[in-house]
Amino acid sequence: MIRSKIAGIGMYVPKNVFTNNDLVKYMETSDEWIQERTGIKERRYADRTGETTTTMGVEASKIAIERAGITKDDIDFIVFATLSPDYYFPGCGVLLQRAIQMKDVGALDVRNQCSGFVYALSVADQFIKTGMYKNILVVGAEKHSFGLDFSTRGRNVSVIFGDGAGAVVLQPTDDPNRGILSTHLHSDGANAEILAMYNPGTHANHWIKEQKLADFNEAEIGEMFMSHQMIDKAQLFPNMDGQAVFKVAVEKFPAVIKESLEANNLQTSDLRLLIPHQANLRIAQFVQKKLGLKDDQVYNNIQKYGNTTAASVPIALCEAWQEGKLKEGDLVCLAAFGSGFTWASALLRW
Ligand code: UT7
């Protein structure tokens, strides 16, 4: 049976380290509050000389391609997950294709926020299993630092996020002891607005409230996509009800991890490593406790990078591997939960 395996993995984080105390210069917060509530000590922010979501994705991709022992010309498909693209459109996939000067292969952007990389991996996995592609580049990258409210008003969101990128090359394998065993994808849009960035967007109804769209002329409707009012009302920043997200996250994370193990007749004790999306150290610790996992079965690095959304899973997986925590055949579970809500897992043998 053909499965897909991770043949090469790479990561990139900006050099610019921003500690919790650096944030205190901009907003009312403290190192103590941030560490106690999130586990985060510092994060990386892109430099100011043109580093973007795409350029970070490019750096991670180059490493993944080299480690897979192939060249850019062998890549036959790109899947790029991000919520912070360089442009509203086109997506980062084509910008990466251009930057690395790849052939005119297909490029797909995935917009699933925190679960974006696991979703992207699942899409790529299907293409490999059907035999359509042989070398797929899967990227998760984010540049949050350009779109956060650094005043006290936005502190519940801005202290959490950081910038970075991770990438893998997926290839087919017929080795029964390697590769992706299964992926599991879920969504529930009932609470889509409690972790969202509303603008720019075409939703108008959110802020027109009682008035009818027919009462507005074209110019006014045009301004609903992007207007000074949005800036004045801080509507161009992410919005989050942290406590509500937390409650659902600690329920869905364990469920989707268990689902992946049960689908393969495996137990939590079989897991070498769980790589949870790095949303909050408290969430990861809660999940670990609920599943009865030992400390060395869960990998966390949110302390150093904050929450890098679509990049967090590949960055953590890459670091765990670089630190020698994974050897061939080890059972690994990747799991993520976030905005949408969407949540997902992938169970694989390294
Ligand atoms: O990856 C995407 C998915 N996202 C998540 O999974 C996030 C899940 N949620 C969380 O991680 C947590 O809810 C947060 C870390 C966002 C917030 O922690 P919390 O323990 O839920 O705090 P809270 O929002 O209930 O706020 C508690 C207090 C409030 O003050 P009052 O009303 O008690 O006086 C906030 O105004 O802490 C205040 N606060 C802050 N204080 C200092 C909120 N943010 C900050 C801050 N610094 N950065």
Coordinates of N, CA and C in Angstrom, one line a residue, residues 73-285:
D73 N 13.2 21.6 -8.7 CA 12.5 21.2 -10.0 C 11.8 19.8 -9.8
D74 N 12.0 19.1 -8.7 CA 11.3 17.9 -8.5 C 10.0 18.1 -7.8
I75 N 9.7 19.3 -7.3 CA 8.5 19.5 -6.6 C 7.4 19.6 -7.7
D76 N 6.3 18.8 -7.4 CA 5.2 18.8 -8.4 C 3.9 19.4 -7.9
F77 N 3.9 19.9 -6.7 CA 2.7 20.5 -6.2 C 3.0 21.3 -4.9
I78 N 2.4 22.4 -4.7 CA 2.6 23.2 -3.5 C 1.3 23.4 -2.7
V79 N 1.4 23.2 -1.4 CA 0.2 23.6 -0.6 C 0.7 24.5 0.5
F80 N 0.1 25.7 0.6 CA 0.6 26.7 1.5 C -0.5 27.1 2.5
A81 N -0.2 26.9 3.8 CA -1.2 27.3 4.8 C -0.8 28.5 5.5
T82 N -1.7 29.5 5.5 CA -1.5 30.7 6.3 C -2.7 31.5 6.5
L83 N -2.8 32.3 7.6 CA -3.9 33.3 7.8 C -3.4 34.7 7.6
S84 N -2.1 34.8 7.3 CA -1.5 36.2 7.2 C -0.7 36.3 5.9
P85 N -1.5 36.1 4.8 CA -0.8 36.2 3.5 C -0.2 37.5 3.1
D86 N 0.8 37.5 2.3 CA 1.4 38.8 1.8 C 0.4 39.7 1.2
Y87 N -0.5 39.2 0.4 CA -1.6 40.0 -0.2 C -3.0 39.3 0.2
Y88 N -4.0 40.2 0.1 CA -5.4 39.6 0.3 C -5.6 38.5 -0.8
F89 N -5.2 38.8 -2.0 CA -5.0 37.8 -3.0 C -4.0 38.3 -4.0
P90 N -3.2 37.5 -4.8 CA -3.2 36.1 -4.8 C -2.5 35.6 -3.5
G91 N -2.6 34.3 -3.3 CA -2.1 33.6 -2.1 C -0.6 33.5 -2.1
C92 N -0.1 32.9 -1.0 CA 1.4 32.8 -0.9 C 1.9 31.7 -1.7
G93 N 1.1 30.7 -2.1 CA 1.6 29.6 -2.9 C 2.3 30.0 -4.2
V94 N 1.7 30.9 -4.9 CA 2.3 31.4 -6.2 C 3.5 32.3 -5.9
L95 N 3.5 33.0 -4.8 CA 4.6 33.9 -4.5 C 5.8 33.0 -4.2
L96 N 5.6 31.9 -3.5 CA 6.7 31.0 -3.2 C 7.2 30.3 -4.4
Q97 N 6.2 29.9 -5.3 CA 6.6 29.3 -6.6 C 7.6 30.2 -7.4
R98 N 7.2 31.5 -7.3 CA 8.0 32.5 -8.1 C 9.4 32.7 -7.4
A99 N 9.3 32.8 -6.1 CA 10.6 33.1 -5.3 C 11.6 32.0 -5.5
I100 N 11.1 30.8 -5.5 CA 12.0 29.6 -5.5 C 12.3 29.3 -7.0
Q101 N 11.6 30.0 -7.9 CA 11.8 29.7 -9.3 C 11.5 28.2 -9.7
M102 N 10.3 27.8 -9.2 CA 9.9 26.4 -9.5 C 9.3 26.3 -10.9
K103 N 9.0 25.1 -11.3 CA 8.3 24.9 -12.5 C 6.8 25.4 -12.3
D104 N 6.0 25.5 -13.3 CA 4.7 26.0 -13.2 C 3.7 25.0 -12.6
V105 N 4.1 24.4 -11.5 CA 3.3 23.4 -10.8 C 2.1 24.0 -10.1
G106 N 1.1 23.2 -9.8 CA -0.1 23.8 -9.1 C 0.3 24.3 -7.7
A107 N -0.4 25.4 -7.3 CA -0.1 25.9 -6.0 C -1.5 26.2 -5.3
L108 N -1.7 25.6 -4.1 CA -3.0 25.7 -3.5 C -2.8 26.4 -2.1
D109 N -3.6 27.4 -1.8 CA -3.5 28.0 -0.5 C -4.6 27.5 0.4
V110 N -4.2 27.2 1.6 CA -5.2 26.7 2.6 C -5.4 27.7 3.7
R111 N -6.7 28.1 3.9 CA -7.0 29.1 4.9 C -7.7 28.5 6.1
N112 N -7.0 27.7 6.9 CA -7.7 27.1 8.0 C -7.0 27.4 9.4
Q113 N -6.4 28.6 9.3 CA -5.8 29.1 10.6 C -5.0 28.1 11.3
C114 N -5.2 27.9 12.6 CA -4.4 27.1 13.4 C -4.3 25.6 13.0
S115 N -5.3 25.1 12.4 CA -5.3 23.7 11.9 C -4.8 23.7 10.4
G116 N -4.4 24.8 9.9 CA -4.1 24.9 8.4 C -3.0 23.9 8.0
F117 N -2.0 23.7 8.8 CA -0.9 22.8 8.3 C -1.4 21.4 8.3
V118 N -2.1 21.0 9.3 CA -2.6 19.6 9.3 C -3.6 19.4 8.2
Y119 N -4.5 20.3 7.9 CA -5.4 20.3 6.8 C -4.5 20.2 5.5
A120 N -3.5 21.0 5.4 CA -2.7 21.0 4.1 C -2.0 19.7 3.9
L121 N -1.5 19.1 5.1 CA -0.9 17.8 5.0 C -1.8 16.8 4.5
S122 N -3.1 16.8 5.0 CA -4.1 15.9 4.6 C -4.4 16.0 3.1
V123 N -4.5 17.2 2.6 CA -4.7 17.4 1.2 C -3.6 16.7 0.4
A124 N -2.4 17.1 0.8 CA -1.2 16.5 0.1 C -1.2 15.0 0.1
D125 N -1.5 14.5 1.3 CA -1.5 13.0 1.5 C -2.4 12.3 0.5
Q126 N -3.6 12.9 0.2 CA -4.5 12.3 -0.8 C -3.9 12.3 -2.2
F127 N -3.3 13.4 -2.5 CA -2.6 13.4 -3.9 C -1.5 12.4 -4.0
I128 N -0.8 12.2 -2.9 CA 0.3 11.2 -3.0 C -0.3 9.8 -3.1
K129 N -1.3 9.5 -2.2 CA -1.9 8.2 -2.2 C -2.5 7.8 -3.5
T130 N -3.1 8.7 -4.2 CA -3.7 8.4 -5.5 C -2.7 8.3 -6.6
G131 N -1.4 8.7 -6.3 CA -0.4 8.6 -7.3 C -0.3 9.8 -8.2
M132 N -1.0 10.8 -7.9 CA -1.0 12.0 -8.8 C 0.3 12.8 -8.7
Y133 N 0.8 12.9 -7.5 CA 2.1 13.7 -7.4 C 3.1 12.8 -6.6
K134 N 4.4 13.2 -6.8 CA 5.5 12.4 -6.1 C 6.3 13.2 -5.1
N135 N 6.3 14.5 -5.2 CA 7.0 15.4 -4.3 C 6.2 16.7 -4.0
I136 N 5.5 16.7 -2.9 CA 4.6 17.8 -2.6 C 5.3 18.6 -1.5
L137 N 5.3 19.9 -1.7 CA 5.8 20.8 -0.7 C 4.7 21.4 0.1
V138 N 4.7 21.1 1.4 CA 3.6 21.6 2.3 C 4.2 22.6 3.3
V139 N 3.6 23.8 3.3 CA 4.2 24.9 4.0 C 3.2 25.5 5.0
G140 N 3.6 25.9 6.2 CA 2.8 26.6 7.1 C 3.6 27.8 7.5
A141 N 3.1 29.0 7.3 CA 3.9 30.2 7.6 C 3.0 31.4 8.1
E142 N 3.5 32.2 9.0 CA 2.7 33.3 9.4 C 3.6 34.5 9.8
K143 N 3.1 35.7 9.4 CA 3.7 37.0 9.9 C 2.6 37.7 10.6
H144 N 2.5 37.4 11.9 CA 1.5 38.0 12.7 C 1.8 39.5 13.1
S145 N 3.1 39.7 13.2 CA 3.6 41.0 13.9 C 3.1 42.2 13.1
F146 N 2.7 42.1 11.9 CA 2.2 43.2 11.1 C 0.8 43.5 11.3
G147 N 0.0 42.6 12.0 CA -1.4 42.8 12.0 C -2.0 42.7 13.4
L148 N -1.2 43.1 14.4 CA -1.7 43.0 15.8 C -1.9 44.4 16.4
D149 N -2.8 44.5 17.4 CA -3.1 45.7 18.1 C -2.1 45.7 19.3
F150 N -1.1 46.5 19.2 CA -0.1 46.6 20.3 C -0.4 47.5 21.4
S151 N -1.7 48.1 21.4 CA -2.1 48.9 22.5 C -2.7 48.0 23.6
T152 N -3.0 48.5 24.7 CA -3.6 47.7 25.8 C -4.9 47.1 25.4
R153 N -5.6 47.8 24.5 CA -6.9 47.3 23.9 C -6.8 45.9 23.3
G154 N -5.6 45.6 22.7 CA -5.5 44.3 22.0 C -4.6 43.3 22.7
R155 N -4.3 43.6 24.0 CA -3.3 42.7 24.6 C -3.7 41.3 24.8
N156 N -5.0 41.0 24.9 CA -5.4 39.6 25.1 C -5.0 38.7 23.8
V157 N -4.9 39.4 22.7 CA -4.5 38.7 21.5 C -3.0 38.8 21.1
S158 N -2.6 40.1 21.2 CA -1.2 40.4 20.7 C -0.1 39.7 21.4
V159 N -0.2 39.5 22.7 CA 0.9 38.9 23.4 C 1.1 37.4 23.0
I160 N 0.1 36.8 22.4 CA 0.2 35.4 22.1 C 1.0 35.0 20.9
F161 N 0.8 35.9 19.8 CA 1.2 35.5 18.5 C 2.7 35.8 18.1
G162 N 3.3 35.0 17.3 CA 4.6 35.2 16.8 C 4.7 34.8 15.4
D163 N 5.9 35.1 14.8 CA 6.1 34.8 13.3 C 7.0 33.6 13.1
G164 N 6.9 33.0 12.0 CA 7.8 31.9 11.7 C 7.2 31.0 10.6
A165 N 7.9 30.0 10.2 CA 7.5 29.1 9.1 C 8.1 27.7 9.3
G166 N 7.3 26.7 8.8 CA 7.8 25.3 8.7 C 7.4 24.7 7.4
A167 N 8.1 23.7 6.9 CA 7.7 23.1 5.7 C 8.2 21.7 5.6
V168 N 7.4 20.9 4.9 CA 7.8 19.5 4.7 C 7.7 19.1 3.2
V169 N 8.5 18.1 2.8 CA 8.3 17.5 1.5 C 7.7 16.1 1.7
L170 N 6.6 15.9 1.1 CA 5.9 14.6 1.2 C 6.1 13.8 -0.1
Q171 N 6.5 12.5 0.2 CA 6.8 11.6 -0.9 C 6.1 10.3 -0.7
P172 N 5.8 9.5 -1.8 CA 5.2 8.2 -1.6 C 6.2 7.2 -1.0
T173 N 5.7 6.2 -0.2 CA 6.6 5.1 0.3 C 5.7 3.9 0.4
D174 N 6.4 2.7 0.1 CA 5.6 1.4 0.3 C 6.2 0.7 1.5
D175 N 7.0 1.4 2.3 CA 7.5 0.9 3.6 C 6.3 0.8 4.6
P176 N 5.9 -0.4 5.1 CA 4.8 -0.5 6.0 C 5.1 0.2 7.3
N177 N 6.3 0.4 7.7 CA 6.6 1.0 9.0 C 6.9 2.5 8.9
R178 N 6.5 3.2 7.8 CA 6.7 4.6 7.7 C 5.4 5.3 7.1
G179 N 5.3 6.6 7.3 CA 4.3 7.4 6.6 C 3.0 7.7 7.4
I180 N 2.2 8.5 6.7 CA 0.9 8.9 7.4 C -0.1 7.8 7.4
L181 N -0.5 7.4 8.6 CA -1.5 6.3 8.7 C -2.9 6.8 8.4
S182 N -3.2 8.0 9.0 CA -4.6 8.6 8.7 C -4.6 10.1 9.1
T183 N -5.5 10.8 8.5 CA -5.8 12.2 8.9 C -7.2 12.3 9.2
H184 N -7.6 13.3 10.1 CA -8.9 13.4 10.6 C -9.3 14.9 10.7
L185 N -10.3 15.3 9.9 CA -10.5 16.8 9.8 C -12.0 17.1 10.3
H186 N -12.1 18.2 11.0 CA -13.4 18.6 11.5 C -13.6 20.1 11.5
S187 N -14.9 20.5 11.4 CA -15.2 21.9 11.5 C -16.6 22.1 12.2
D188 N -16.7 23.2 12.8 CA -18.0 23.6 13.4 C -18.1 25.2 13.4
G189 N -18.8 25.7 12.4 CA -18.8 27.1 12.2 C -19.8 27.9 13.1
A190 N -20.4 27.2 14.1 CA -21.4 27.9 14.9 C -20.8 29.1 15.7
N191 N -19.5 29.0 16.0 CA -18.8 30.1 16.7 C -17.8 30.8 15.9
A192 N -18.0 30.9 14.6 CA -16.9 31.4 13.7 C -16.4 32.8 14.1
E193 N -17.3 33.6 14.7 CA -16.9 35.0 14.9 C -16.2 35.2 16.2
I194 N -16.1 34.1 17.1 CA -15.4 34.4 18.4 C -13.9 34.4 18.3
L195 N -13.4 33.9 17.2 CA -11.9 34.0 16.9 C -11.8 34.3 15.4
A196 N -11.8 35.6 15.1 CA -11.9 36.0 13.7 C -11.3 37.3 13.5
M197 N -10.9 37.6 12.2 CA -10.6 39.0 11.8 C -11.7 39.3 10.8
Y198 N -12.5 40.2 11.1 CA -13.7 40.5 10.2 C -13.4 41.2 8.9
N199 N -12.4 42.1 9.0 CA -12.1 43.0 7.9 C -10.6 42.9 7.4
P200 N -10.3 43.1 6.1 CA -11.3 43.4 5.1 C -12.1 42.2 4.7
G201 N -13.4 42.4 4.5 CA -14.2 41.2 4.1 C -15.5 41.7 3.5
T202 N -16.3 40.8 3.0 CA -17.5 41.1 2.2 C -18.8 40.9 3.0
H203 N -18.6 40.9 4.4 CA -19.8 40.5 5.2 C -20.7 41.6 5.6
A204 N -20.4 42.8 5.3 CA -21.2 44.0 5.5 C -22.2 44.0 6.7
N205 N -23.0 42.9 6.7 CA -24.1 42.9 7.8 C -23.5 43.0 9.2
H206 N -22.3 42.6 9.4 CA -21.8 42.7 10.8 C -21.8 44.1 11.3
W207 N -21.6 45.0 10.5 CA -21.5 46.4 11.1 C -22.6 47.3 10.6
I208 N -23.4 46.9 9.6 CA -24.5 47.8 9.2 C -25.6 47.6 10.3
K209 N -25.6 46.5 10.9 CA -26.6 46.2 11.9 C -28.0 46.3 11.4
E210 N -28.9 47.2 11.9 CA -30.3 47.3 11.5 C -30.5 47.8 10.1
Q211 N -29.6 48.6 9.6 CA -29.9 49.2 8.3 C -29.8 48.2 7.2
K212 N -30.6 48.4 6.1 CA -30.6 47.5 5.0 C -29.5 47.9 4.0
L213 N -29.0 46.9 3.3 CA -27.9 47.2 2.3 C -28.5 48.1 1.2
A214 N -29.8 47.9 0.9 CA -30.4 48.7 -0.2 C -30.4 50.2 0.1
D215 N -30.2 50.6 1.4 CA -30.2 52.0 1.8 C -28.8 52.7 1.5
F216 N -27.8 51.9 1.1 CA -26.5 52.5 0.8 C -26.2 52.6 -0.7
N217 N -25.5 53.6 -1.1 CA -25.1 53.7 -2.5 C -23.8 52.9 -2.7
E218 N -23.4 52.8 -4.0 CA -22.2 51.9 -4.3 C -20.9 52.3 -3.6
A219 N -20.7 53.7 -3.5 CA -19.5 54.2 -2.9 C -19.5 53.8 -1.4
E220 N -20.6 53.9 -0.8 CA -20.7 53.5 0.6 C -20.5 52.0 0.8
I221 N -21.1 51.2 -0.1 CA -20.9 49.8 0.0 C -19.4 49.4 -0.2
G222 N -18.8 50.1 -1.2 CA -17.4 49.9 -1.4 C -16.5 50.1 -0.2
E223 N -16.9 51.1 0.6 CA -16.2 51.4 1.8 C -16.4 50.4 2.9
M224 N -17.4 49.6 2.8 CA -17.6 48.5 3.8 C -16.5 47.5 3.8
F225 N -15.9 47.4 2.6 CA -14.8 46.4 2.5 C -13.6 46.9 3.3
M226 N -13.3 48.2 3.2 CA -12.2 48.8 3.8 C -12.5 50.3 4.0
S227 N -12.5 50.8 5.3 CA -12.8 52.2 5.5 C -12.1 52.8 6.7
H228 N -12.1 54.1 6.8 CA -11.4 54.7 7.9 C -12.1 54.3 9.2
Q229 N -13.4 54.1 9.1 CA -14.1 53.7 10.3 C -13.6 52.4 10.9
M230 N -13.2 51.5 10.0 CA -12.7 50.2 10.5 C -11.4 50.4 11.3
I231 N -10.6 51.4 10.8 CA -9.3 51.6 11.5 C -9.6 52.3 12.8
D232 N -10.5 53.3 12.8 CA -10.9 54.0 14.1 C -11.4 53.0 15.1
K233 N -12.2 52.0 14.6 CA -12.8 51.1 15.6 C -12.0 49.8 15.8
A234 N -10.8 49.8 15.4 CA -9.9 48.7 15.5 C -10.5 47.4 14.9
Q235 N -11.2 47.5 13.8 CA -11.8 46.4 13.2 C -10.9 45.7 12.2
L236 N -9.7 46.1 12.1 CA -8.8 45.4 11.2 C -7.8 44.6 12.0
F237 N -8.1 44.3 13.2 CA -7.3 43.4 14.1 C -8.1 42.1 14.4
P238 N -7.3 41.0 14.7 CA -8.0 39.8 15.1 C -8.8 40.0 16.4
N239 N -9.9 39.3 16.5 CA -10.8 39.4 17.6 C -10.9 38.0 18.3
M240 N -10.8 37.9 19.6 CA -10.9 36.6 20.2 C -11.5 36.6 21.6
D241 N -12.4 35.7 21.8 CA -13.0 35.5 23.2 C -12.1 34.3 23.7
G242 N -11.0 34.6 24.3 CA -10.0 33.6 24.7 C -10.6 32.5 25.6
Q243 N -11.4 32.8 26.6 CA -11.9 31.8 27.5 C -12.9 30.8 26.8
A244 N -13.7 31.4 25.8 CA -14.6 30.5 25.1 C -13.8 29.5 24.2
V245 N -12.8 30.1 23.6 CA -11.9 29.2 22.7 C -11.2 28.1 23.5
F246 N -10.7 28.5 24.7 CA -10.0 27.6 25.5 C -10.9 26.4 25.9
K247 N -12.1 26.7 26.3 CA -13.1 25.6 26.7 C -13.3 24.6 25.6
V248 N -13.5 25.1 24.4 CA -13.7 24.1 23.3 C -12.4 23.4 22.9
A249 N -11.3 24.1 22.9 CA -10.0 23.5 22.6 C -9.7 22.3 23.4
V250 N -9.9 22.4 24.7 CA -9.5 21.3 25.6 C -10.4 20.1 25.5
E251 N -11.5 20.3 24.8 CA -12.5 19.2 24.5 C -12.1 18.6 23.2
K252 N -11.9 19.4 22.2 CA -11.7 18.9 20.8 C -10.3 18.3 20.6
F253 N -9.2 18.8 21.2 CA -7.9 18.3 21.1 C -7.8 16.8 21.5
P254 N -8.2 16.5 22.7 CA -8.1 15.1 23.1 C -9.0 14.2 22.2
A255 N -10.2 14.7 21.8 CA -11.1 13.9 21.0 C -10.4 13.5 19.6
V256 N -9.8 14.5 19.0 CA -9.3 14.2 17.6 C -8.0 13.4 17.7
I257 N -7.3 13.5 18.8 CA -6.1 12.6 19.0 C -6.5 11.2 19.2
K258 N -7.5 11.0 20.1 CA -8.1 9.7 20.4 C -8.6 9.1 19.1
E259 N -9.3 9.9 18.3 CA -9.9 9.4 17.1 C -8.8 8.8 16.1
S260 N -7.7 9.5 16.1 CA -6.6 9.0 15.2 C -6.0 7.7 15.7
L261 N -5.9 7.6 17.0 CA -5.4 6.3 17.6 C -6.4 5.2 17.4
E262 N -7.6 5.4 17.7 CA -8.6 4.4 17.6 C -8.8 3.9 16.1
A263 N -8.7 4.8 15.2 CA -8.8 4.5 13.8 C -7.7 3.5 13.3
N264 N -6.6 3.5 14.1 CA -5.5 2.6 13.7 C -5.2 1.5 14.8
N265 N -6.2 1.3 15.7 CA -6.1 0.3 16.7 C -4.8 0.5 17.6
L266 N -4.6 1.7 17.9 CA -3.4 2.1 18.7 C -3.8 2.8 20.0
Q267 N -2.9 2.8 21.0 CA -3.2 3.4 22.3 C -2.3 4.6 22.5
T268 N -2.6 5.4 23.5 CA -1.8 6.6 23.8 C -0.4 6.1 24.2
S269 N -0.3 4.9 24.8 CA 1.0 4.4 25.2 C 1.9 4.1 24.0
D270 N 1.3 3.9 22.8 CA 2.1 3.6 21.6 C 2.8 4.9 21.1
L271 N 2.3 6.1 21.5 CA 2.7 7.3 21.0 C 4.2 7.7 21.4
R272 N 5.0 7.9 20.5 CA 6.4 8.4 20.8 C 6.3 9.9 21.2
L273 N 5.5 10.6 20.3 CA 5.4 12.0 20.5 C 4.1 12.6 20.0
L274 N 3.5 13.4 20.8 CA 2.3 14.3 20.4 C 2.9 15.7 20.1
I275 N 2.6 16.2 18.9 CA 3.0 17.5 18.6 C 1.7 18.3 18.5
P276 N 1.3 19.0 19.6 CA 0.0 19.8 19.6 C 0.3 21.2 19.0
H277 N -0.7 21.7 18.3 CA -0.6 23.1 17.9 C -0.2 24.0 19.1
Q278 N 0.7 24.8 19.0 CA 1.2 25.6 20.1 C 0.3 26.9 20.3
A279 N -0.9 26.6 20.9 CA -1.8 27.7 21.1 C -1.6 28.4 22.5
N280 N -1.3 27.5 23.5 CA -1.2 28.0 24.9 C -0.7 26.7 25.6
L281 N 0.4 27.0 26.4 CA 1.0 25.8 27.1 C 0.0 25.2 28.1
R282 N -0.9 26.0 28.6 CA -1.9 25.4 29.5 C -2.9 24.5 28.8
I283 N -3.2 24.8 27.6 CA -4.0 23.8 26.8 C -3.3 22.5 26.6
A284 N -2.0 22.6 26.2 CA -1.2 21.4 25.9 C -1.1 20.6 27.2
Q285 N -0.9 21.2 28.3 CA -0.7 20.5 29.6 C -2.0 19.8 30.0

